[in-house]
Amino acid sequence: MTLADTPEPPYVAVIFTSERTAAAAGEDYARMSAAMTELAARQPGYLGMESAHQDIGITVSYWRDEDSALAWKQVAAHQAAQQRGRERWYADYRVRVARVQREYSRSSSDFAD
Amino acid sequence: MTLADTPEPPYVAVIFTSERTAAAAGEDYARMSAAMTELAARQPGYLGMESAHQDIGITVSYWRDEDSALAWKQVAAHQAAQQRGRERWYADYRVRVARVQREYSRSSSDFAD
């Protein structure tokens, strides 16, 4: 997992944060997670993904526009993973859909403002 | 660290993602990070924060509006931490400022759409 190289804004970020159950420590969760990461990367409008898990899990996926983010949400295999997540893996979660308006990086002088 | 209970959108999310240096494993980074978390929570317009670190670090802070997010960026102690981060702790990073437009949670029937 490295940082996503997204294009110039605007684009869409889907911020998924979760508290996982003990069941999420299992093999089936790891398999689903890897499969969804790979499947997302093949969707139209996919721009990148960043993910980390410690006390809570955070996955931010980046999309060209709202339509491509929504289309990914509705891909059948992803719907099945979401369903299983609600049933087994997530004690709690939030999904926030946001429009990225500005981006700074290490090399950006804007950040020093 | 638990999930942030943010209000109804719209509000602002600042997505900070980083690749840390070996120096970030030290005590001074942990101290700075804890101090900034506490200081952020006392700023006007602060709505919450979610953070996890694994291969990469992800911290999402939530703000009432762009002005409160920008004001936090410019708080002197935070400026000093950012400067030290650029010098010592972050091999690479991205800061994305985004406007949250929709939010779903575990109890939200919208998510099943």
XYZ file of N, CA and C in Angstrom:
678
model
N 0.849 -1.207 0.000
C 0.000 0.000 0.000
C 0.879 1.249 0.000
N 0.741 2.064 -1.027
C 1.448 3.351 -1.059
C 0.397 4.454 -1.219
N 0.845 5.686 -1.240
C -0.093 6.800 -1.402
C -0.632 6.824 -2.828
N -1.864 7.270 -2.973
C -2.494 7.322 -4.298
C -2.038 8.572 -5.046
N -1.697 8.385 -6.313
C -1.348 9.526 -7.154
C -2.569 9.974 -7.938
N -3.350 10.779 -7.321
C -4.598 11.248 -7.920
C -4.326 12.465 -8.812
N -5.218 12.711 -9.774
C -5.043 13.858 -10.672
C -5.417 15.166 -9.973
N -5.330 16.249 -10.711
C -5.788 17.543 -10.206
C -7.251 17.450 -9.779
N -7.622 18.002 -8.629
C -9.039 18.074 -8.272
C -9.786 18.951 -9.299
N -11.128 18.837 -9.384
C -11.989 18.061 -8.496
C -12.100 16.585 -8.899
N -12.291 15.744 -7.867
C -12.660 14.342 -8.040
C -13.368 13.919 -6.753
N -13.773 12.665 -6.679
C -14.588 12.230 -5.540
C -13.797 11.286 -4.637
N -13.906 11.471 -3.325
C -13.319 10.554 -2.338
C -14.442 9.868 -1.578
N -14.367 8.547 -1.460
C -15.303 7.808 -0.622
C -14.519 7.342 0.603
N -14.864 7.894 1.756
C -14.155 7.623 3.011
C -14.947 6.564 3.777
N -14.387 5.377 3.860
C -15.061 4.275 4.570
C -14.282 4.000 5.857
N -14.923 4.198 7.010
C -14.259 3.928 8.289
C -15.085 2.898 9.049
N -14.391 2.008 9.759
C -15.105 0.887 10.379
C -14.463 0.444 11.693
N -15.306 -0.084 12.552
C -14.851 -0.864 13.707
C -15.160 -2.307 13.383
N -14.137 -3.132 13.392
C -14.309 -4.511 12.967
C -14.643 -5.430 14.139
N -15.337 -6.493 13.827
C -15.609 -7.538 14.809
C -14.406 -8.481 14.878
N -14.413 -9.381 15.855
C -13.353 -10.387 15.958
C -13.329 -11.270 14.710
N -14.497 -11.468 14.096
C -14.581 -12.316 12.902
C -13.744 -11.767 11.746
N -13.506 -10.461 11.747
C -12.744 -9.846 10.659
C -11.259 -10.191 10.712
N -10.831 -10.836 11.776
C -9.438 -11.298 11.842
C -9.234 -12.567 11.003
N -10.329 -13.143 10.514
C -10.251 -14.424 9.797
C -9.811 -14.296 8.355
N -9.537 -15.450 7.784
C -9.057 -15.580 6.403
C -10.074 -15.064 5.397
N -11.362 -15.301 5.666
C -12.371 -14.928 4.672
C -12.452 -13.411 4.513
N -12.236 -12.685 5.612
C -12.213 -11.226 5.499
C -11.016 -10.766 4.674
N -9.863 -11.330 4.953
C -8.648 -10.946 4.224
C -8.804 -11.226 2.730
N -9.406 -12.360 2.408
C -9.630 -12.710 1.003
C -10.588 -11.733 0.328
N -11.701 -11.445 1.020
C -12.669 -10.510 0.456
C -12.022 -9.143 0.248
N -11.266 -8.697 1.241
C -10.660 -7.374 1.170
C -9.702 -7.267 -0.019
N -8.879 -8.290 -0.204
C -7.935 -8.300 -1.330
C -8.682 -8.350 -2.663
N -9.742 -9.149 -2.717
C -10.517 -9.264 -3.958
C -11.200 -7.943 -4.305
N -11.724 -7.247 -3.294
C -12.417 -5.978 -3.548
C -11.427 -4.897 -3.987
N -10.240 -4.910 -3.395
C -9.213 -3.942 -3.793
C -8.853 -4.123 -5.267
N -8.730 -5.387 -5.668
C -8.363 -5.678 -7.051
C -9.514 -5.340 -8.010
N -10.730 -5.671 -7.582
C -11.900 -5.416 -8.427
C -12.152 -3.907 -8.589
N -11.999 -3.171 -7.502
C -12.204 -1.715 -7.565
C -11.276 -1.087 -8.598
N -10.033 -1.556 -8.615
C -9.021 -0.970 -9.504
C -9.353 -1.180 -10.986
N -10.275 -2.097 -11.264
C -10.651 -2.353 -12.659
C -11.925 -1.615 -13.073
N -12.505 -0.843 -12.154
C -13.749 -0.138 -12.479
C -13.472 1.145 -13.261
N -14.399 1.514 -14.142
C -14.271 2.814 -14.835
C -14.264 3.960 -13.829
N -13.373 4.903 -14.016
C -13.334 6.082 -13.163
C -12.540 5.920 -11.885
N -11.966 4.729 -11.668
C -11.143 4.504 -10.464
C -9.858 5.322 -10.542
N -9.532 6.039 -9.472
C -8.323 6.861 -9.468
C -7.277 6.391 -8.465
N -7.679 5.560 -7.495
C -6.709 5.103 -6.501
C -7.385 4.757 -5.191
N -6.608 4.191 -4.266
C -7.153 3.782 -2.981
C -6.038 3.851 -1.935
N -6.406 4.237 -0.724
C -5.462 4.260 0.398
C -6.160 3.604 1.582
N -5.443 2.769 2.318
C -6.091 1.989 3.361
C -5.128 1.722 4.514
N -5.644 1.755 5.728
C -4.852 1.406 6.920
C -5.812 0.898 7.983
N -5.346 -0.022 8.811
C -6.164 -0.548 9.889
C -5.332 -0.613 11.164
N -5.861 -0.026 12.224
C -5.201 -0.069 13.532
C -6.325 -0.304 14.536
N -6.676 0.648 15.370
C -7.868 0.457 16.209
C -9.125 0.429 15.345
N -9.140 1.296 14.353
C -10.236 1.326 13.388
C -9.658 1.111 11.991
N -10.503 0.775 11.046
C -10.082 0.654 9.656
C -10.500 1.891 8.877
N -9.613 2.377 8.026
C -9.938 3.502 7.145
C -9.532 3.123 5.725
N -10.479 3.197 4.809
C -10.171 3.015 3.387
C -10.752 4.203 2.640
N -9.892 4.905 1.917
C -10.364 6.003 1.075
C -10.159 5.594 -0.375
N -11.245 5.549 -1.133
C -11.114 5.283 -2.566
C -11.439 6.569 -3.321
N -10.735 6.743 -4.447
C -10.857 7.987 -5.220
C -11.437 7.674 -6.587
N -12.353 8.527 -7.027
C -13.122 8.288 -8.253
C -13.212 9.556 -9.074
N -13.331 9.354 -10.396
C -13.388 10.500 -11.315
C -14.586 11.385 -11.016
N -15.712 10.768 -10.682
C -16.930 11.533 -10.446
C -17.898 10.706 -9.595
N -19.004 11.302 -9.232
C -20.000 10.631 -8.377
C -20.567 9.393 -9.063
N -20.763 9.484 -10.363
C -21.349 8.352 -11.082
C -20.454 7.117 -10.986
N -19.152 7.291 -11.126
C -18.273 6.116 -11.075
C -18.193 5.581 -9.640
N -18.244 6.464 -8.633
C -18.261 6.000 -7.239
C -19.542 5.197 -6.960
N -20.657 5.703 -7.458
C -21.940 5.024 -7.249
C -21.976 3.689 -7.997
N -21.431 3.660 -9.198
C -21.415 2.417 -9.981
C -20.618 1.340 -9.247
N -19.510 1.725 -8.642
C -18.712 0.758 -7.866
C -19.502 0.211 -6.677
N -20.214 1.090 -5.993
C -21.043 0.667 -4.860
C -22.048 -0.407 -5.292
N -22.448 -0.332 -6.562
C -23.522 -1.216 -7.022
C -23.050 -2.433 -7.804
N -21.745 -2.582 -7.969
C -21.216 -3.800 -8.607
C -21.630 -5.013 -7.758
N -22.103 -6.056 -8.417
C -22.733 -7.179 -7.694
C -21.811 -7.804 -6.640
N -20.582 -8.071 -7.003
C -19.662 -8.713 -6.053
C -19.387 -7.795 -4.862
N -19.383 -6.498 -5.121
C -19.172 -5.532 -4.049
C -20.405 -5.441 -3.153
N -21.572 -5.519 -3.752
C -22.817 -5.543 -2.964
C -22.810 -6.747 -2.011
N -22.373 -7.891 -2.525
C -22.325 -9.097 -1.694
C -21.333 -8.918 -0.540
N -20.201 -8.281 -0.823
C -19.200 -8.031 0.226
C -19.745 -7.063 1.271
N -20.473 -6.050 0.806
C -21.064 -5.095 1.749
C -22.075 -5.801 2.667
N -22.863 -6.669 2.071
C -23.874 -7.408 2.832
C -23.202 -8.271 3.908
N -22.170 -8.980 3.498
C -21.447 -9.841 4.434
C -20.759 -8.995 5.515
N -20.279 -7.845 5.121
C -19.675 -6.921 6.086
C -20.665 -6.507 7.161
N -21.879 -6.152 6.730
C -22.894 -5.739 7.708
C -23.252 -6.898 8.631
N -23.258 -8.101 8.100
C -23.662 -9.264 8.895
C -22.559 -9.760 9.843
N -21.290 -9.694 9.390
C -20.241 -10.391 10.121
C -19.058 -9.556 10.575
N -18.631 -8.607 9.749
C -17.299 -8.049 9.937
C -17.248 -6.671 10.596
N -18.360 -5.916 10.463
C -18.300 -4.542 10.942
C -19.244 -4.322 12.119
N -18.678 -4.012 13.273
C -19.507 -3.654 14.419
C -20.148 -2.293 14.185
N -19.426 -1.443 13.473
C -19.935 -0.107 13.155
C -19.173 0.403 11.939
N -19.770 1.295 11.209
C -19.051 1.911 10.086
C -19.693 3.216 9.661
N -18.927 3.978 8.900
C -19.419 5.196 8.252
C -18.932 5.171 6.809
N -19.769 5.643 5.910
C -19.350 5.895 4.530
C -19.637 7.361 4.240
N -18.592 8.091 3.878
C -18.774 9.514 3.565
C -18.340 9.757 2.123
N -19.218 10.349 1.354
C -18.914 10.660 -0.042
C -18.601 12.151 -0.131
N -17.405 12.466 -0.628
C -16.926 13.853 -0.571
C -16.304 14.271 -1.899
N -16.393 15.533 -2.181
C -15.789 16.090 -3.389
C -14.468 16.762 -2.997
N -13.370 16.238 -3.528
C -12.056 16.816 -3.228
C -11.889 18.107 -4.021
N -11.527 19.169 -3.292
C -11.448 20.483 -3.931
C -10.014 20.979 -4.072
N -9.143 20.561 -3.137
C -7.742 20.984 -3.203
C -6.876 19.832 -2.745
N -5.678 19.750 -3.297
C -4.734 18.722 -2.848
C -3.345 19.330 -2.747
N -2.660 19.016 -1.649
C -1.274 19.414 -1.457
C -0.456 18.145 -1.282
N 0.805 18.197 -1.690
C 1.672 17.052 -1.437
C 3.019 17.558 -0.917
N 3.913 16.637 -0.681
C 5.201 17.010 -0.118
C 5.908 18.081 -0.938
N 5.779 17.948 -2.248
C 6.519 18.860 -3.133
C 5.763 20.141 -3.426
N 4.527 20.244 -2.930
C 3.702 21.404 -3.260
C 4.032 22.580 -2.359
N 4.385 23.714 -2.967
C 4.704 24.891 -2.165
C 3.454 25.461 -1.517
N 2.268 25.148 -2.080
C 1.008 25.615 -1.496
C 0.905 25.244 -0.023
N 1.464 24.064 0.292
C 1.287 23.547 1.634
C 1.935 24.431 2.690
N 2.935 25.196 2.257
C 3.646 26.060 3.199
C 2.867 27.340 3.508
N 1.778 27.577 2.798
C 0.996 28.818 3.004
C 0.515 29.001 4.441
N -9.347 5.352 19.883
C -9.863 5.880 18.605
C -11.140 5.151 18.226
N -12.227 5.906 18.127
C -13.485 5.334 17.636
C -13.923 6.132 16.405
N -15.017 5.745 15.807
C -15.509 6.463 14.633
C -16.061 7.825 15.052
N -15.937 8.789 14.161
C -16.396 10.148 14.465
C -17.897 10.250 14.233
N -18.581 10.862 15.190
C -20.014 11.113 15.027
C -20.223 12.515 14.481
N -20.146 12.601 13.185
C -20.270 13.895 12.522
C -21.745 14.221 12.283
N -22.047 15.518 12.132
C -23.441 15.933 11.901
C -23.856 15.654 10.454
N -25.089 16.004 10.135
C -25.560 15.926 8.752
C -24.626 16.714 7.826
N -24.267 16.156 6.675
C -23.524 16.949 5.693
C -24.387 18.128 5.228
N -23.759 19.156 4.647
C -22.354 19.232 4.262
C -21.436 19.681 5.399
N -20.200 19.177 5.368
C -19.112 19.660 6.200
C -17.825 19.324 5.455
N -16.682 19.646 6.058
C -15.405 19.503 5.346
C -14.583 18.372 5.952
N -13.970 17.543 5.098
C -13.037 16.501 5.540
C -11.649 16.855 5.028
N -10.652 16.797 5.911
C -9.254 16.951 5.496
C -8.606 15.572 5.615
N -8.256 15.011 4.460
C -7.700 13.659 4.393
C -6.181 13.778 4.307
N -5.511 13.391 5.375
C -4.036 13.466 5.411
C -3.502 12.042 5.360
N -2.745 11.710 4.310
C -2.158 10.375 4.196
C -0.657 10.529 4.081
N 0.083 9.589 4.694
C 1.538 9.764 4.760
C 2.276 8.435 4.734
N 3.476 8.495 4.214
C 4.461 7.424 4.400
C 5.482 7.977 5.378
N 5.661 7.257 6.489
C 6.518 7.774 7.544
C 7.950 7.283 7.400
N 8.864 8.068 7.913
C 10.266 7.671 7.983
C 10.474 6.799 9.224
N 11.656 6.198 9.336
C 11.989 5.423 10.537
C 11.968 6.317 11.778
N 12.287 7.582 11.608
C 12.307 8.515 12.746
C 10.934 8.660 13.398
N 9.875 8.391 12.623
C 8.518 8.540 13.161
C 8.161 7.444 14.156
N 9.012 6.439 14.297
C 8.788 5.416 15.320
C 9.172 5.930 16.704
N 9.808 7.090 16.772
C 10.341 7.600 18.040
C 9.291 8.254 18.922
N 9.709 8.501 20.155
C 8.858 9.106 21.185
C 8.389 10.495 20.801
N 9.267 11.265 20.135
C 8.898 12.659 19.847
C 7.737 12.716 18.856
N 7.684 11.759 17.928
C 6.551 11.736 16.993
C 5.259 11.404 17.729
N 5.316 10.398 18.583
C 4.123 9.986 19.337
C 3.606 11.139 20.205
N 4.548 11.867 20.820
C 4.154 13.014 21.655
C 3.486 14.100 20.822
N 4.113 14.435 19.675
C 3.557 15.464 18.805
C 2.158 15.058 18.331
N 2.031 13.801 17.933
C 0.763 13.331 17.387
C -0.357 13.440 18.426
N -0.067 13.018 19.642
C -1.063 13.101 20.720
C -1.410 14.555 21.028
N -0.384 15.418 21.038
C -0.623 16.833 21.337
C -1.479 17.484 20.252
N -1.226 17.134 18.993
C -1.996 17.728 17.888
C -3.440 17.233 17.898
N -3.641 15.966 18.235
C -4.998 15.424 18.326
C -5.802 16.181 19.378
N -5.140 16.427 20.508
C -5.813 17.134 21.602
C -6.075 18.601 21.244
N -5.090 19.215 20.608
C -5.215 20.631 20.236
C -6.293 20.824 19.159
N -6.333 19.930 18.193
C -7.341 20.022 17.123
C -8.746 20.006 17.712
N -8.944 19.142 18.705
C -10.279 18.973 19.288
C -10.759 20.236 19.998
N -9.841 21.156 20.291
C -10.225 22.402 20.965
C -10.444 23.556 19.990
N -10.264 23.313 18.690
C -10.412 24.390 17.714
C -11.878 24.635 17.375
N -12.228 25.896 17.072
C -13.588 26.189 16.620
C -13.898 25.422 15.334
N -15.077 24.839 15.272
C -15.505 24.161 14.050
C -15.053 22.721 13.935
N -14.315 22.227 14.931
C -13.873 20.815 14.923
C -15.068 19.890 15.092
N -15.159 18.883 14.238
C -16.284 17.938 14.313
C -15.860 16.521 14.673
N -14.562 16.213 14.544
C -14.121 14.859 14.858
C -12.889 14.478 14.066
N -12.312 13.325 14.412
C -11.093 12.865 13.745
C -11.068 11.339 13.762
N -10.555 10.758 12.686
C -10.382 9.306 12.601
C -8.982 9.055 12.078
N -8.289 8.068 12.666
C -6.884 7.884 12.319
C -6.488 6.418 12.437
N -5.655 5.960 11.521
C -5.106 4.603 11.580
C -3.753 4.609 10.885
N -2.853 3.747 11.355
C -1.533 3.652 10.732
C -1.165 2.190 10.574
N -0.800 1.819 9.351
C -0.365 0.456 9.081
C 0.829 0.609 8.126
N 0.719 0.229 6.878
C 1.818 0.546 5.949
C 1.923 2.047 5.739
N 0.765 2.680 5.651
C 0.705 4.140 5.541
C -0.133 4.675 6.695
N -0.008 5.959 6.942
C -0.845 6.604 7.950
C -1.981 7.360 7.279
N -3.172 7.267 7.845
C -4.320 8.028 7.348
C -4.979 8.721 8.536
N -5.102 10.037 8.454
C -5.856 10.784 9.452
C -6.869 11.639 8.718
N -8.137 11.465 9.065
C -9.177 12.306 8.477
C -9.739 13.175 9.594
N -9.642 14.481 9.424
C -10.267 15.375 10.402
C -11.463 16.052 9.740
N -12.486 16.291 10.554
C -13.750 16.828 10.047
C -13.997 18.203 10.653
N -14.459 19.111 9.807
C -14.604 20.519 10.183
C -15.928 21.072 9.687
N -16.430 22.052 10.423
C -17.721 22.656 10.081
C -17.694 23.265 8.680
N -16.583 23.922 8.354
C -16.486 24.595 7.051
C -15.015 24.775 6.682
N -14.797 25.293 5.493
C -13.429 25.479 4.997
C -12.639 26.443 5.878
N -13.312 27.472 6.380
C -12.612 28.454 7.201
C -12.050 27.819 8.467
N -12.818 26.943 9.100
C -12.312 26.334 10.341
C -11.182 25.346 10.023
N -11.274 24.644 8.887
C -10.186 23.736 8.489
C -8.910 24.524 8.217
N -9.065 25.661 7.536
C -7.898 26.490 7.205
C -7.302 27.118 8.471
N -8.165 27.529 9.391
C -7.680 28.131 10.642
C -6.834 27.124 11.429
N -7.271 25.881 11.449
C -6.501 24.828 12.145
C -5.132 24.631 11.488
N -5.116 24.634 10.171
C -3.843 24.493 9.441
C -2.857 25.584 9.851
N -3.396 26.753 10.239
C -2.522 27.895 10.494
C -2.245 28.157 11.970
N -2.789 27.326 12.858
C -2.470 27.455 14.287
C -0.964 27.256 14.464
N -0.335 28.111 15.240
C 1.138 28.144 15.308
C 1.748 26.796 15.693
N 1.217 26.160 16.717
C 1.795 24.883 17.166
C 1.635 23.815 16.092
N 0.550 23.920 15.342
C 0.317 22.965 14.257
C 1.265 23.243 13.088
N 1.513 24.514 12.817
C 2.494 24.881 11.778
C 3.865 24.303 12.117
N 4.233 24.400 13.392
C 5.533 23.872 13.815
C 5.589 22.360 13.637
N 4.488 21.694 13.950
C 4.434 20.233 13.784
C 4.514 19.856 12.307
N 3.842 20.632 11.458
C 3.901 20.369 10.015
C 5.328 20.530 9.497
N 5.994 21.569 9.967
C 7.378 21.830 9.552
C 8.290 20.669 9.966
N 8.131 20.245 11.205
C 8.944 19.132 11.701
C 8.603 17.835 10.950
N 7.352 17.673 10.614
C 6.928 16.517 9.827
C 7.628 16.485 8.476
N 7.652 17.627 7.799
C 8.309 17.687 6.491
C 9.802 17.398 6.615
N 10.400 17.851 7.721
C 11.856 17.677 7.890
C 12.253 16.269 8.321
N 11.422 15.632 9.173
C 11.868 14.414 9.847
C 10.977 13.186 9.676
N 9.664 13.371 9.676
C 8.781 12.229 9.908
C 8.098 11.668 8.667
N 7.968 12.509 7.638
C 7.190 12.057 6.477
C 8.059 11.949 5.234
N 8.200 10.724 4.731
C 8.900 10.515 3.462
C 8.057 11.048 2.311
N 6.746 10.970 2.480
C 5.820 11.470 1.465
C 4.474 11.706 2.143
N 3.684 12.582 1.595
C 2.333 12.773 2.123
C 1.437 13.457 1.110
N 0.130 13.365 1.376
C -0.886 14.089 0.604
C -1.848 14.710 1.603
N -2.295 15.904 1.303
C -3.395 16.520 2.051
C -4.494 16.836 1.048
N -5.679 16.278 1.271
C -6.806 16.528 0.371
C -7.944 17.173 1.169
N -8.396 18.298 0.682
C -9.492 19.013 1.336
C -10.759 18.752 0.530
N -11.763 18.189 1.201
C -12.950 17.718 0.488
C -14.221 18.141 1.206
N -15.272 18.325 0.424
C -16.582 18.670 0.991
C -17.435 17.412 1.039
N -17.786 16.996 2.252
C -18.622 15.792 2.404
C -20.055 16.132 2.016
N -20.594 15.297 1.123
C -21.927 15.586 0.598
C -22.983 14.610 1.102
N -22.563 13.366 1.348
C -23.503 12.362 1.849
C -22.788 11.489 2.862
N -23.540 10.997 3.851
C -22.968 10.074 4.828
C -23.957 8.941 5.095
N -23.448 7.721 5.097
C -24.234 6.552 5.460
C -23.578 5.922 6.674
N -24.360 5.262 7.513
C -23.765 4.529 8.626
C -24.437 3.167 8.725
N -24.033 2.398 9.691
C -24.561 1.059 9.843
C -26.079 1.038 9.928
N -26.626 2.035 10.603
C -28.072 2.048 10.825
C -28.840 2.722 9.689
N -28.116 3.274 8.729
C -28.770 4.009 7.655
C -29.282 3.072 6.572
N -30.567 3.138 6.280
C -31.124 2.277 5.238
C -30.647 2.711 3.862
N -30.225 3.965 3.752
C -29.698 4.456 2.472
C -28.589 3.563 1.954
N -27.796 3.021 2.905
C -26.613 2.280 2.489
C -26.981 1.029 1.712
N -28.186 0.527 1.930
C -28.614 -0.698 1.247
C -29.028 -0.432 -0.204
N -29.122 0.829 -0.588
C -29.559 1.170 -1.964
C -28.710 0.493 -3.040
